[in-house]
PDB file of C-alpha atoms in Angstrom:
ATOM      1  CA  UNK P   1     -24.141  18.079 -15.592  1.00  0.00           C
ATOM      2  CA  UNK P   2     -26.025  15.986 -13.097  1.00  0.00           C
ATOM      3  CA  UNK P   3     -28.862  17.977 -11.557  1.00  0.00           C
ATOM      4  CA  UNK P   4     -30.732  15.341  -9.588  1.00  0.00           C
ATOM      5  CA  UNK P   5     -30.730  11.736  -8.542  1.00  0.00           C
ATOM      6  CA  UNK P   6     -33.305  10.828 -11.201  1.00  0.00           C
ATOM      7  CA  UNK P   7     -30.636  11.115 -13.909  1.00  0.00           C
ATOM      8  CA  UNK P   8     -28.151   8.828 -12.129  1.00  0.00           C
ATOM      9  CA  UNK P   9     -28.391   5.109 -13.021  1.00  0.00           C
ATOM     10  CA  UNK P  10     -29.129   2.873 -10.036  1.00  0.00           C
ATOM     11  CA  UNK P  11     -25.813   0.994 -10.346  1.00  0.00           C
ATOM     12  CA  UNK P  12     -23.937   4.270  -9.856  1.00  0.00           C
ATOM     13  CA  UNK P  13     -25.905   5.397  -6.832  1.00  0.00           C
ATOM     14  CA  UNK P  14     -23.485   4.654  -4.036  1.00  0.00           C
ATOM     15  CA  UNK P  15     -22.927   6.060  -0.663  1.00  0.00           C
ATOM     16  CA  UNK P  16     -20.326   8.774  -1.016  1.00  0.00           C
ATOM     17  CA  UNK P  17     -17.031   8.045   0.661  1.00  0.00           C
ATOM     18  CA  UNK P  18     -17.158  11.660   1.859  1.00  0.00           C
ATOM     19  CA  UNK P  19     -19.997  10.797   4.227  1.00  0.00           C
ATOM     20  CA  UNK P  20     -18.847   9.195   7.462  1.00  0.00           C
ATOM     21  CA  UNK P  21     -20.782   6.425   9.204  1.00  0.00           C
ATOM     22  CA  UNK P  22     -22.408   9.065  11.437  1.00  0.00           C
ATOM     23  CA  UNK P  23     -23.562  11.044   8.353  1.00  0.00           C
ATOM     24  CA  UNK P  24     -21.009  13.871   8.492  1.00  0.00           C
ATOM     25  CA  UNK P  25     -19.500  15.213   5.264  1.00  0.00           C
ATOM     26  CA  UNK P  26     -15.653  15.133   5.230  1.00  0.00           C
ATOM     27  CA  UNK P  27     -14.140  17.055   2.354  1.00  0.00           C
ATOM     28  CA  UNK P  28     -10.835  15.172   2.789  1.00  0.00           C
ATOM     29  CA  UNK P  29     -12.635  12.105   1.363  1.00  0.00           C
ATOM     30  CA  UNK P  30     -14.601  13.907  -1.339  1.00  0.00           C
ATOM     31  CA  UNK P  31     -13.263  12.677  -4.716  1.00  0.00           C
ATOM     32  CA  UNK P  32     -13.864  15.901  -6.745  1.00  0.00           C
ATOM     33  CA  UNK P  33     -12.025  17.904  -4.063  1.00  0.00           C
ATOM     34  CA  UNK P  34      -9.064  15.465  -4.090  1.00  0.00           C
ATOM     35  CA  UNK P  35      -8.825  15.528  -7.871  1.00  0.00           C
ATOM     36  CA  UNK P  36      -8.987  19.323  -7.923  1.00  0.00           C
ATOM     37  CA  UNK P  37      -6.398  19.634  -5.165  1.00  0.00           C
ATOM     38  CA  UNK P  38      -3.980  17.311  -7.043  1.00  0.00           C
ATOM     39  CA  UNK P  39      -4.732  19.085 -10.327  1.00  0.00           C
ATOM     40  CA  UNK P  40      -3.926  22.527  -8.908  1.00  0.00           C
ATOM     41  CA  UNK P  41      -0.459  21.389  -7.724  1.00  0.00           C
ATOM     42  CA  UNK P  42       0.223  19.455 -10.936  1.00  0.00           C
ATOM     43  CA  UNK P  43      -0.737  22.500 -13.036  1.00  0.00           C
ATOM     44  CA  UNK P  44       1.522  24.801 -11.001  1.00  0.00           C
ATOM     45  CA  UNK P  45       4.457  22.431 -11.364  1.00  0.00           C
ATOM     46  CA  UNK P  46       3.801  21.890 -15.048  1.00  0.00           C
ATOM     47  CA  UNK P  47       3.419  25.577 -15.834  1.00  0.00           C
ATOM     48  CA  UNK P  48       6.730  26.330 -14.116  1.00  0.00           C
ATOM     49  CA  UNK P  49       8.443  24.275 -16.822  1.00  0.00           C
ATOM     50  CA  UNK P  50       6.671  25.996 -19.695  1.00  0.00           C
ATOM     51  CA  UNK P  51       8.471  29.291 -19.238  1.00  0.00           C
ATOM     52  CA  UNK P  52      11.222  28.465 -21.764  1.00  0.00           C
ATOM     53  CA  UNK P  53       8.769  27.426 -24.468  1.00  0.00           C
ATOM     54  CA  UNK P  54       6.646  30.597 -24.242  1.00  0.00           C
ATOM     55  CA  UNK P  55       3.562  28.353 -24.455  1.00  0.00           C
ATOM     56  CA  UNK P  56       0.586  28.657 -22.143  1.00  0.00           C
ATOM     57  CA  UNK P  57      -0.734  25.456 -20.571  1.00  0.00           C
ATOM     58  CA  UNK P  58      -3.833  25.484 -22.824  1.00  0.00           C
ATOM     59  CA  UNK P  59      -1.638  26.006 -25.901  1.00  0.00           C
ATOM     60  CA  UNK P  60       0.524  23.037 -24.933  1.00  0.00           C
ATOM     61  CA  UNK P  61      -2.569  20.888 -24.328  1.00  0.00           C
ATOM     62  CA  UNK P  62      -3.889  21.724 -27.787  1.00  0.00           C
ATOM     63  CA  UNK P  63      -0.535  21.030 -29.417  1.00  0.00           C
ATOM     64  CA  UNK P  64      -0.078  17.773 -27.479  1.00  0.00           C
ATOM     65  CA  UNK P  65      -3.488  16.569 -28.696  1.00  0.00           C
ATOM     66  CA  UNK P  66      -2.674  17.595 -32.286  1.00  0.00           C
ATOM     67  CA  UNK P  67       0.736  15.907 -32.122  1.00  0.00           C
ATOM     68  CA  UNK P  68      -0.951  12.640 -31.163  1.00  0.00           C
ATOM     69  CA  UNK P  69      -4.028  12.837 -33.407  1.00  0.00           C
ATOM     70  CA  UNK P  70      -2.806  14.910 -36.343  1.00  0.00           C
ATOM     71  CA  UNK P  71      -5.182  17.291 -38.158  1.00  0.00           C
ATOM     72  CA  UNK P  72      -8.357  17.509 -36.058  1.00  0.00           C
ATOM     73  CA  UNK P  73     -11.712  19.113 -36.592  1.00  0.00           C
ATOM     74  CA  UNK P  74     -12.243  22.240 -34.476  1.00  0.00           C
ATOM     75  CA  UNK P  75     -15.290  20.947 -32.551  1.00  0.00           C
ATOM     76  CA  UNK P  76     -13.602  17.680 -31.686  1.00  0.00           C
ATOM     77  CA  UNK P  77     -10.440  19.550 -30.612  1.00  0.00           C
ATOM     78  CA  UNK P  78     -12.493  21.772 -28.286  1.00  0.00           C
ATOM     79  CA  UNK P  79     -13.951  18.706 -26.595  1.00  0.00           C
ATOM     80  CA  UNK P  80     -10.653  16.857 -26.401  1.00  0.00           C
ATOM     81  CA  UNK P  81      -8.866  19.908 -24.951  1.00  0.00           C
ATOM     82  CA  UNK P  82     -11.732  20.600 -22.534  1.00  0.00           C
ATOM     83  CA  UNK P  83     -11.975  24.187 -23.859  1.00  0.00           C
ATOM     84  CA  UNK P  84     -15.009  26.218 -24.786  1.00  0.00           C
ATOM     85  CA  UNK P  85     -15.045  27.071 -28.507  1.00  0.00           C
ATOM     86  CA  UNK P  86     -14.386  30.840 -27.961  1.00  0.00           C
ATOM     87  CA  UNK P  87     -11.383  29.976 -25.807  1.00  0.00           C
ATOM     88  CA  UNK P  88     -10.087  27.483 -28.353  1.00  0.00           C
ATOM     89  CA  UNK P  89     -10.523  30.132 -31.059  1.00  0.00           C
ATOM     90  CA  UNK P  90      -8.215  32.462 -29.163  1.00  0.00           C
ATOM     91  CA  UNK P  91      -5.688  29.677 -28.553  1.00  0.00           C
ATOM     92  CA  UNK P  92      -5.691  28.639 -32.213  1.00  0.00           C
ATOM     93  CA  UNK P  93      -5.352  32.276 -33.325  1.00  0.00           C
ATOM     94  CA  UNK P  94      -2.329  32.723 -31.054  1.00  0.00           C
ATOM     95  CA  UNK P  95      -0.727  29.451 -32.218  1.00  0.00           C
ATOM     96  CA  UNK P  96      -1.472  30.284 -35.843  1.00  0.00           C
ATOM     97  CA  UNK P  97       0.109  33.746 -35.552  1.00  0.00           C
ATOM     98  CA  UNK P  98       3.283  32.060 -34.255  1.00  0.00           C
ATOM     99  CA  UNK P  99       3.312  29.483 -37.044  1.00  0.00           C
ATOM    100  CA  UNK P 100       2.519  26.525 -34.789  1.00  0.00           C
ATOM    101  CA  UNK P 101      -0.795  25.489 -36.366  1.00  0.00           C
ATOM    102  CA  UNK P 102      -2.510  25.853 -39.725  1.00  0.00           C
ATOM    103  CA  UNK P 103      -6.268  26.229 -40.136  1.00  0.00           C
ATOM    104  CA  UNK P 104      -7.747  24.473 -43.139  1.00  0.00           C
ATOM    105  CA  UNK P 105     -11.272  24.127 -44.461  1.00  0.00           C
ATOM    106  CA  UNK P 106     -12.865  20.754 -43.851  1.00  0.00           C
ATOM    107  CA  UNK P 107     -13.206  18.409 -46.794  1.00  0.00           C
ATOM    108  CA  UNK P 108     -16.357  16.959 -45.195  1.00  0.00           C
ATOM    109  CA  UNK P 109     -18.217  20.028 -43.947  1.00  0.00           C
ATOM    110  CA  UNK P 110     -18.047  23.325 -45.910  1.00  0.00           C
ATOM    111  CA  UNK P 111     -18.334  25.313 -42.653  1.00  0.00           C
ATOM    112  CA  UNK P 112     -15.932  23.095 -40.707  1.00  0.00           C
ATOM    113  CA  UNK P 113     -12.347  23.933 -39.826  1.00  0.00           C
ATOM    114  CA  UNK P 114      -9.509  21.479 -39.366  1.00  0.00           C
ATOM    115  CA  UNK P 115      -6.543  22.452 -37.186  1.00  0.00           C
ATOM    116  CA  UNK P 116      -3.149  20.981 -38.143  1.00  0.00           C
ATOM    117  CA  UNK P 117       0.127  21.216 -36.192  1.00  0.00           C
ATOM    118  CA  UNK P 118       3.250  22.421 -37.970  1.00  0.00           C
ATOM    119  CA  UNK P 119       6.620  20.686 -37.711  1.00  0.00           C
ATOM    120  CA  UNK P 120       7.760  23.426 -35.312  1.00  0.00           C
ATOM    121  CA  UNK P 121       4.783  22.680 -33.057  1.00  0.00           C
ATOM    122  CA  UNK P 122       5.526  18.964 -33.024  1.00  0.00           C
ATOM    123  CA  UNK P 123       9.136  19.753 -32.065  1.00  0.00           C
ATOM    124  CA  UNK P 124       8.009  22.043 -29.209  1.00  0.00           C
ATOM    125  CA  UNK P 125       5.719  19.348 -27.841  1.00  0.00           C
ATOM    126  CA  UNK P 126       8.565  16.806 -27.865  1.00  0.00           C
ATOM    127  CA  UNK P 127      10.812  19.284 -26.028  1.00  0.00           C
ATOM    128  CA  UNK P 128       8.213  19.676 -23.246  1.00  0.00           C
ATOM    129  CA  UNK P 129       7.303  15.984 -22.859  1.00  0.00           C
ATOM    130  CA  UNK P 130      10.278  15.180 -20.567  1.00  0.00           C
ATOM    131  CA  UNK P 131       9.178  17.936 -18.171  1.00  0.00           C
ATOM    132  CA  UNK P 132       5.584  16.688 -18.301  1.00  0.00           C
ATOM    133  CA  UNK P 133       6.786  13.177 -17.479  1.00  0.00           C
ATOM    134  CA  UNK P 134       8.878  14.484 -14.549  1.00  0.00           C
ATOM    135  CA  UNK P 135       5.812  16.221 -13.107  1.00  0.00           C
ATOM    136  CA  UNK P 136       3.774  13.049 -13.542  1.00  0.00           C
ATOM    137  CA  UNK P 137       6.591  11.041 -11.934  1.00  0.00           C
ATOM    138  CA  UNK P 138       6.542  13.187  -8.815  1.00  0.00           C
ATOM    139  CA  UNK P 139       2.739  12.771  -8.562  1.00  0.00           C
ATOM    140  CA  UNK P 140       2.907   8.988  -8.767  1.00  0.00           C
ATOM    141  CA  UNK P 141       6.071   8.500  -6.747  1.00  0.00           C
ATOM    142  CA  UNK P 142       5.597   5.782  -4.152  1.00  0.00           C
ATOM    143  CA  UNK P 143       3.084   3.952  -6.370  1.00  0.00           C
ATOM    144  CA  UNK P 144       3.875   0.695  -8.092  1.00  0.00           C
ATOM    145  CA  UNK P 145       3.467   0.491 -11.858  1.00  0.00           C
ATOM    146  CA  UNK P 146       0.288  -1.486 -11.281  1.00  0.00           C
ATOM    147  CA  UNK P 147      -1.082   1.197  -8.954  1.00  0.00           C
ATOM    148  CA  UNK P 148      -0.207   3.965 -11.414  1.00  0.00           C
ATOM    149  CA  UNK P 149      -1.902   2.035 -14.266  1.00  0.00           C
ATOM    150  CA  UNK P 150      -4.953   1.406 -12.054  1.00  0.00           C
ATOM    151  CA  UNK P 151      -5.150   5.112 -11.165  1.00  0.00           C
ATOM    152  CA  UNK P 152      -4.866   6.063 -14.834  1.00  0.00           C
ATOM    153  CA  UNK P 153      -7.605   3.522 -15.669  1.00  0.00           C
ATOM    154  CA  UNK P 154      -9.903   4.917 -12.991  1.00  0.00           C
ATOM    155  CA  UNK P 155      -9.330   8.523 -14.120  1.00  0.00           C
ATOM    156  CA  UNK P 156      -9.933   7.558 -17.770  1.00  0.00           C
ATOM    157  CA  UNK P 157     -13.178   5.832 -16.759  1.00  0.00           C
ATOM    158  CA  UNK P 158     -14.241   8.892 -14.760  1.00  0.00           C
ATOM    159  CA  UNK P 159     -13.500  11.149 -17.743  1.00  0.00           C
ATOM    160  CA  UNK P 160     -15.462   8.808 -20.008  1.00  0.00           C
ATOM    161  CA  UNK P 161     -18.395   8.891 -17.568  1.00  0.00           C
ATOM    162  CA  UNK P 162     -18.406  12.676 -17.513  1.00  0.00           C
ATOM    163  CA  UNK P 163     -17.383  13.523 -21.074  1.00  0.00           C
ATOM    164  CA  UNK P 164     -16.787  10.667 -23.520  1.00  0.00           C
ATOM    165  CA  UNK P 165     -13.642  10.720 -25.677  1.00  0.00           C
ATOM    166  CA  UNK P 166     -14.156  11.824 -29.265  1.00  0.00           C
ATOM    167  CA  UNK P 167     -13.673   8.867 -31.632  1.00  0.00           C
ATOM    168  CA  UNK P 168     -11.026   9.293 -34.328  1.00  0.00           C
ATOM    169  CA  UNK P 169     -13.589   9.150 -37.144  1.00  0.00           C
ATOM    170  CA  UNK P 170     -15.411  12.182 -35.671  1.00  0.00           C
ATOM    171  CA  UNK P 171     -12.229  14.147 -35.052  1.00  0.00           C
ATOM    172  CA  UNK P 172     -10.458  13.545 -38.392  1.00  0.00           C
ATOM    173  CA  UNK P 173     -11.443  15.131 -41.665  1.00  0.00           C
TER     174      UNK P 173
END
């Protein structure tokens, strides 16, 4: 969290696009607002397609990460899924009860836990991916492939600025 200007490097101190030339704040040009507004609509559309799978959005996010990365340490999974550890514990418990993940002890850390997707979980993720891609397609309609790649690159950089990606060697056991 950025509390004051002293923590912001000089090269990132820029005039906000949300401040007009006459110094008036315009929320329509405030990047966090725009991202949140888009995210709310994307989430609503995405969740509408989850009904058949009986997965919650956070459960799908966890399973999608596990399907890409394989067995992942609990702490790394919490960071990757953007979930607080207590929330992730509840999600993992629910998924485990339904046979979608397995919890194993870490081979590296005696207190660590590694979460592993089951074959059924991987199948469920693959069944939902087409819907996820349709939602994404609606969001980027009217953009060229280059524009969509550029948007993805900017969002990835923003995420990295705010919360760096967990390297594979920290996430894997």
